[in-house]
Coordinates of C-alpha atoms and ligand atoms in Angstrom, one line a residue:
M1 CA 102.9 99.7 110.3
V2 CA 99.6 100.4 112.0
W3 CA 98.4 98.0 114.6
A4 CA 95.5 96.4 112.6
V5 CA 98.0 95.7 109.9
A6 CA 100.5 94.3 112.3
C7 CA 97.9 91.7 113.2
V8 CA 97.7 90.5 109.6
L9 CA 101.4 90.2 109.5
A10 CA 101.2 88.3 112.8
A11 CA 98.7 85.9 111.3
A12 CA 101.0 85.4 108.3
L13 CA 103.9 84.7 110.6
H14 CA 101.8 82.4 112.6
A15 CA 100.9 80.4 109.5
A16 CA 104.6 80.0 108.8
G17 CA 105.2 78.9 112.3
A18 CA 102.8 76.0 111.7
S19 CA 105.6 74.2 110.0
C20 CA 106.8 73.1 113.4
I21 CA 105.5 69.6 113.8
S22 CA 105.2 69.3 117.5
G23 CA 103.3 71.8 119.6
D24 CA 106.6 73.2 120.9
A25 CA 107.7 76.7 120.0
C26 CA 110.2 76.6 117.1
D27 CA 113.0 79.0 117.7
G28 CA 114.0 79.2 114.1
G29 CA 117.5 78.1 115.0
E30 CA 119.6 75.4 113.4
N31 CA 119.2 73.3 116.5
A32 CA 115.4 73.6 116.2
A33 CA 115.6 72.7 112.6
M34 CA 117.6 69.6 113.5
L35 CA 115.0 68.7 116.1
Q36 CA 112.3 69.2 113.6
G37 CA 114.2 66.8 111.3
H38 CA 114.2 64.2 114.1
R39 CA 110.6 64.7 114.8
Q40 CA 109.9 64.3 111.1
R41 CA 111.3 60.8 111.1
V42 CA 108.9 59.6 113.7
A43 CA 105.9 61.6 112.5
P44 CA 103.0 59.9 110.7
Q45 CA 103.3 60.0 106.9
S46 CA 100.4 62.4 106.5
V47 CA 102.0 65.0 108.8
L48 CA 105.3 64.5 107.1
S49 CA 104.1 65.4 103.6
T50 CA 102.1 68.5 104.8
A51 CA 105.1 69.7 106.8
K52 CA 107.2 69.5 103.7
V53 CA 104.8 71.6 101.7
N54 CA 104.6 74.1 104.5
R55 CA 108.3 74.3 104.8
T56 CA 108.9 75.0 101.2
R57 CA 106.3 77.7 101.1
R58 CA 108.4 80.0 103.4
G59 CA 111.8 80.6 104.8
H60 CA 112.1 77.3 106.6
T61 CA 114.1 75.8 103.7
A62 CA 117.0 77.9 105.0
F63 CA 118.5 75.1 107.1
K64 CA 118.7 72.7 104.3
K65 CA 120.2 75.4 102.1
G66 CA 122.7 76.2 104.9
L67 CA 123.9 72.6 104.8
A68 CA 124.3 72.7 101.1
A69 CA 126.3 75.9 101.4
L70 CA 128.7 74.3 103.9
Q71 CA 129.3 71.5 101.5
T72 CA 129.7 73.5 98.3
S73 CA 130.6 77.1 99.5
Q74 CA 127.8 78.2 97.2
S75 CA 124.3 79.1 98.1
S76 CA 121.3 80.2 96.2
S77 CA 120.5 82.6 99.1
A78 CA 123.8 84.5 98.7
F79 CA 122.9 88.2 98.1
Q80 CA 125.4 90.8 97.1
I81 CA 125.3 94.4 98.2
N82 CA 127.6 97.0 96.6
E83 CA 129.2 99.1 99.4
D84 CA 131.2 102.1 98.2
G85 CA 132.0 100.3 95.0
V86 CA 132.7 96.8 96.3
W87 CA 130.3 93.9 95.9
N88 CA 130.1 92.1 99.3
T89 CA 128.3 88.8 99.7
Y90 CA 125.7 88.3 102.4
F91 CA 122.7 86.0 102.8
L92 CA 119.0 86.2 102.7
P93 CA 118.3 82.6 104.0
G94 CA 115.4 81.0 102.3
A95 CA 115.1 83.6 99.6
S96 CA 114.8 83.2 95.8
I97 CA 117.7 85.1 94.4
T98 CA 119.0 85.3 90.8
D99 CA 122.6 86.2 89.8
Q100 CA 123.2 86.9 93.6
R101 CA 121.8 90.4 93.0
T102 CA 118.1 90.2 92.4
L103 CA 115.6 89.1 95.1
E104 CA 112.2 88.0 94.0
Y105 CA 109.6 87.8 96.7
G106 CA 105.8 87.3 97.2
I107 CA 103.1 87.2 99.8
N108 CA 104.3 86.2 103.3
D109 CA 107.9 86.0 102.4
K110 CA 110.2 87.5 105.0
Y111 CA 114.0 87.5 104.9
F112 CA 116.7 88.9 107.1
L113 CA 120.1 90.0 105.9
M114 CA 122.6 87.7 107.5
K115 CA 126.4 87.2 107.4
Y116 CA 125.9 83.5 107.2
D117 CA 123.4 81.2 105.6
T118 CA 121.6 80.4 108.8
A119 CA 118.0 80.4 110.0
D120 CA 119.2 81.3 113.5
S121 CA 117.7 84.8 114.1
C122 CA 118.5 84.9 117.8
T123 CA 122.3 85.2 117.6
A124 CA 123.4 88.8 117.1
G125 CA 126.6 87.8 115.4
N126 CA 124.7 86.1 112.6
F127 CA 123.3 89.4 111.3
E128 CA 124.9 91.9 109.0
M129 CA 124.1 95.1 110.9
L130 CA 123.8 98.0 108.4
Q131 CA 125.0 101.4 109.7
L132 CA 123.2 103.8 107.4
A133 CA 123.7 107.1 109.2
G134 CA 125.7 109.3 106.7
K135 CA 125.0 106.8 103.9
T136 CA 122.6 106.2 101.0
F137 CA 120.7 103.0 100.5
S138 CA 119.6 102.4 96.9
A139 CA 118.0 99.7 94.8
T140 CA 116.1 99.0 91.6
V141 CA 112.6 98.0 92.3
Y142 CA 110.1 96.2 90.0
L143 CA 106.7 95.8 91.5
N144 CA 105.4 93.7 88.7
G145 CA 101.8 94.5 89.3
A146 CA 101.7 94.2 93.1
G147 CA 98.8 96.5 93.5
C148 CA 96.0 97.5 96.0
G149 CA 96.1 95.4 99.2
C150 CA 99.8 94.4 98.8
N151 CA 102.6 95.7 101.0
V152 CA 106.0 95.1 99.4
N153 CA 108.6 96.5 101.7
F154 CA 112.1 96.6 103.1
F155 CA 113.0 98.1 106.4
L156 CA 115.5 98.2 109.3
V157 CA 114.9 96.9 112.8
A158 CA 117.0 96.6 116.0
M159 CA 117.1 92.8 115.9
P160 CA 117.6 90.4 117.5
A161 CA 115.2 90.4 120.4
S162 CA 116.7 88.9 123.6
S163 CA 114.4 85.9 123.4
P164 CA 112.2 84.2 120.8
G165 CA 108.7 85.7 120.4
E166 CA 105.3 84.2 119.8
F167 CA 106.5 82.9 116.4
G168 CA 109.7 81.3 117.5
D169 CA 112.1 83.8 116.0
C170 CA 113.9 86.8 117.4
Y171 CA 112.1 89.2 115.2
C172 CA 111.1 92.5 116.7
D173 CA 109.6 95.8 115.5
A174 CA 108.0 99.0 116.7
N175 CA 104.5 97.4 116.7
C176 CA 105.8 94.5 118.8
V177 CA 104.7 91.9 116.2
G178 CA 105.3 88.5 117.7
G179 CA 105.7 90.1 121.2
N180 CA 109.1 91.7 120.9
C181 CA 109.4 95.5 120.5
C182 CA 112.3 97.5 119.0
N183 CA 113.3 100.5 117.0
E184 CA 112.2 100.3 113.3
F185 CA 112.8 102.4 110.3
D186 CA 110.7 101.6 107.2
L187 CA 112.9 102.3 104.2
N188 CA 109.9 101.6 102.0
E189 CA 106.4 100.1 102.2
M190 CA 104.8 100.1 98.7
N191 CA 102.5 98.8 96.0
T192 CA 101.8 100.2 92.6
H193 CA 99.6 102.9 94.1
A194 CA 101.6 104.3 96.9
L195 CA 105.0 104.4 98.6
Q196 CA 105.6 105.3 102.3
V197 CA 108.7 105.8 104.4
T198 CA 108.2 105.8 108.2
N199 CA 110.4 106.3 111.2
H200 CA 109.2 104.2 114.3
L201 CA 111.1 105.3 117.4
C202 CA 110.9 103.3 120.7
G203 CA 111.9 104.5 124.1
D204 CA 114.2 102.6 126.4
P205 CA 113.1 99.9 127.2
A206 CA 111.2 99.3 124.0
S207 CA 107.6 98.4 124.8
H208 CA 104.0 98.8 123.5
E209 CA 103.9 102.0 125.6
T210 CA 107.2 103.5 124.4
C211 CA 107.2 102.5 120.7
D212 CA 105.6 104.8 118.1
G213 CA 103.5 102.2 116.2
N214 CA 102.1 104.8 113.8
G215 CA 105.5 106.4 113.1
S216 CA 106.9 109.9 112.8
P217 CA 108.0 111.4 110.5
V218 CA 106.1 109.8 107.7
M219 CA 106.6 110.5 104.0
K220 CA 104.2 109.3 101.3
F221 CA 104.1 109.3 97.5
S222 CA 100.9 108.5 95.6
P223 CA 99.3 109.4 92.2
A224 CA 100.0 111.5 90.2
L225 CA 103.6 111.4 91.3
F226 CA 103.8 107.6 91.8
G227 CA 101.2 105.2 90.3
P228 CA 100.4 102.8 87.5
G229 CA 100.4 104.2 84.0
N230 CA 102.3 107.0 82.3
A231 CA 100.0 109.7 83.6
N232 CA 102.1 109.4 86.7
T233 CA 105.6 110.9 87.0
I234 CA 106.9 107.5 88.1
D235 CA 105.0 104.8 86.2
T236 CA 105.0 101.9 88.7
E237 CA 104.2 99.4 85.9
H238 CA 107.9 99.6 85.1
P239 CA 111.1 99.4 87.2
F240 CA 112.4 102.4 89.0
N241 CA 115.4 103.3 91.1
Y242 CA 114.8 104.1 94.7
S243 CA 117.1 105.7 97.2
V244 CA 117.0 106.8 100.9
Q245 CA 119.8 109.1 102.0
F246 CA 120.5 109.5 105.7
R247 CA 122.0 113.0 105.9
E248 CA 123.8 114.4 108.9
T249 CA 125.7 117.4 107.6
D250 CA 123.8 120.2 109.3
S251 CA 121.1 118.3 111.2
E252 CA 119.7 114.8 110.7
S253 CA 117.3 114.4 107.7
V254 CA 116.2 111.7 105.2
L255 CA 116.1 112.4 101.5
V256 CA 114.0 110.0 99.4
T257 CA 114.4 109.9 95.7
V258 CA 112.6 107.8 93.1
Q259 CA 114.0 107.9 89.6
Q260 CA 112.8 106.4 86.3
G261 CA 114.8 107.4 83.2
E262 CA 114.8 111.2 83.2
K263 CA 111.9 111.5 85.7
V264 CA 112.6 112.1 89.3
I265 CA 110.5 112.7 92.4
S266 CA 112.0 113.4 95.8
N267 CA 111.2 114.7 99.3
T268 CA 112.9 115.1 102.6
M269 CA 111.8 114.5 106.2
A270 CA 113.2 115.5 109.6
N271 CA 112.0 116.0 113.1
S272 CA 113.1 115.3 116.7
A273 CA 112.0 111.6 116.5
L274 CA 114.2 111.1 113.5
S275 CA 117.1 112.7 115.2
S276 CA 116.5 110.4 118.2
M277 CA 116.7 107.4 115.9
W278 CA 120.2 108.5 114.7
P279 CA 122.2 106.7 117.4
Q280 CA 120.4 103.4 116.4
L281 CA 121.0 104.1 112.7
S282 CA 124.7 104.7 113.5
S283 CA 125.2 101.6 115.6
G284 CA 123.5 99.3 113.2
M285 CA 120.2 97.7 112.2
V286 CA 119.1 94.5 110.5
L287 CA 117.7 94.8 107.0
V288 CA 114.4 92.9 106.5
F289 CA 112.6 92.2 103.2
D290 CA 109.0 91.5 103.7
Y291 CA 105.7 91.2 101.6
W292 CA 102.3 91.0 103.2
E293 CA 98.7 91.6 102.2
S294 CA 95.6 93.0 103.8
S295 CA 92.1 93.5 102.4
D296 CA 92.4 97.0 103.9
M297 CA 95.7 98.7 103.1
T298 CA 94.0 102.1 102.8
W299 CA 96.4 103.7 105.3
L300 CA 98.9 103.2 102.6
D301 CA 97.1 103.1 99.3
G302 CA 93.8 104.9 100.2
A303 CA 94.3 107.7 97.7
S304 CA 93.5 105.3 94.9
C305 CA 92.4 102.0 96.4
Q306 CA 89.3 101.1 98.3
A307 CA 88.7 98.4 100.9
P308 CA 88.2 95.6 100.6
S309 CA 90.9 95.0 98.0
Y310 CA 92.8 91.8 97.4
C311 CA 96.6 91.7 96.7
S312 CA 97.3 90.1 93.4
G313 CA 100.4 88.5 94.9
N314 CA 102.5 89.3 91.9
K315 CA 106.1 88.8 92.9
A316 CA 108.2 91.9 93.2
Q317 CA 111.9 92.2 92.5
V318 CA 114.6 94.3 94.3
S319 CA 118.0 94.3 92.7
N320 CA 121.2 96.2 92.5
V321 CA 121.3 97.2 96.2
H322 CA 124.0 99.8 96.8
I323 CA 125.1 101.5 100.1
T324 CA 127.2 104.6 99.5
T325 CA 128.9 106.9 102.0
N326 CA 127.4 110.3 101.4
A327 CA 130.8 112.1 101.6
L328 CA 132.2 109.9 98.8
N329 CA 129.2 110.8 96.7
A330 CA 129.3 114.5 97.1
Ligands
LIG401 C1 100.5 73.2 107.1 O1 99.7 74.3 106.7 C2 98.3 74.1 106.7 C3 97.7 75.4 106.1 O2 98.2 76.5 106.7 C4 97.8 73.8 108.1 O3 96.5 73.5 108.0 C5 98.6 72.5 108.5 O4 98.2 72.2 109.9 C6 100.1 72.7 108.4 N1 100.7 71.4 108.7 C7 101.7 71.3 109.6 C8 102.2 69.9 109.8 O5 102.1 72.2 110.2
LIG402 C1 118.7 103.1 87.4 O1 120.0 103.5 87.6 C2 121.0 102.9 86.8 C3 122.4 103.4 87.2 O2 122.4 104.8 87.2 C4 120.6 103.2 85.3 O3 121.5 102.5 84.5 C5 119.2 102.7 85.1 O4 118.8 103.1 83.8 C6 118.2 103.3 86.0 N1 116.9 102.7 85.9 C7 115.8 103.4 85.6 C8 114.6 102.7 85.5 O5 115.8 104.6 85.5

């Protein structure tokens, strides 16, 4: 994500952070959620009702859902990923998921793939760390009309940060949104007009100075390969299958394939920055699903959108997530 855009995301996260009742930073952890619960009881009624509305608008419902999960061993935030033929159950706390395999998300939603149904994003052991080197990540995507100005995405980051950032969670990325910097690989940022895949490498230690906020390498698809309507090879008004393959047989490269019925578009990318990301991709990264808007998303969709444009907010769906070892697929 470019810097200007990161600010919009920051603003969105900030709005979400407003659900903390006191002026204290909220750390997003269960303890903090409990504290918030205590504060609620002594809060004036007007604050109480607003806080409830705010909390249901974003991922802060996770704590309550976590409790329910403990009581029933069932959770609406359970999310299954098929790994080499086996459906394993993880969690996207706070998310709206149907049949445990379809995530539906809209503007300002942001979910982390967790081992447990917890809102604590500061404990490394809570995350499912995906190790995608030598593997292929694939999913079915339905953008449902999320057009110009929308950024529907899923990506990998080297979470958690060692301490909570500006927005109270341990989120980090290569643009240091929230104040914490870390390696980031964008599996996909998209709307109906464009799709971009970006490697964002950071040096050690990760910082504003050592992280590549613009990204390299970058791959992009836009009309007439990828766009709304059947004049495009991939008609983004309908679902398509999307895959990112992390190949390491000769040298490191990434193959991206978009498939819709018999139509297929694909491209590969490789450079030294991608090779330098490989140890991180091997050791593990956190999967994040996110959706944000900007009136100027032309760095992504400028081939067919003009600023200002306003994201429709149509909820997108990602389903049928598979992770397959390349060698088993060959
Ligand atoms: C809830 O959100 C609204 C709009 O973002 C904000 O004005 C209000 O202060 C928030 N309330 C609380 C209690 O955080
Ligand atoms: C996506 O892949 C699945 C499994 O191969 C296939 O059944 C489905 O038709 C594909 N969807 C599209 C839109 O091509």
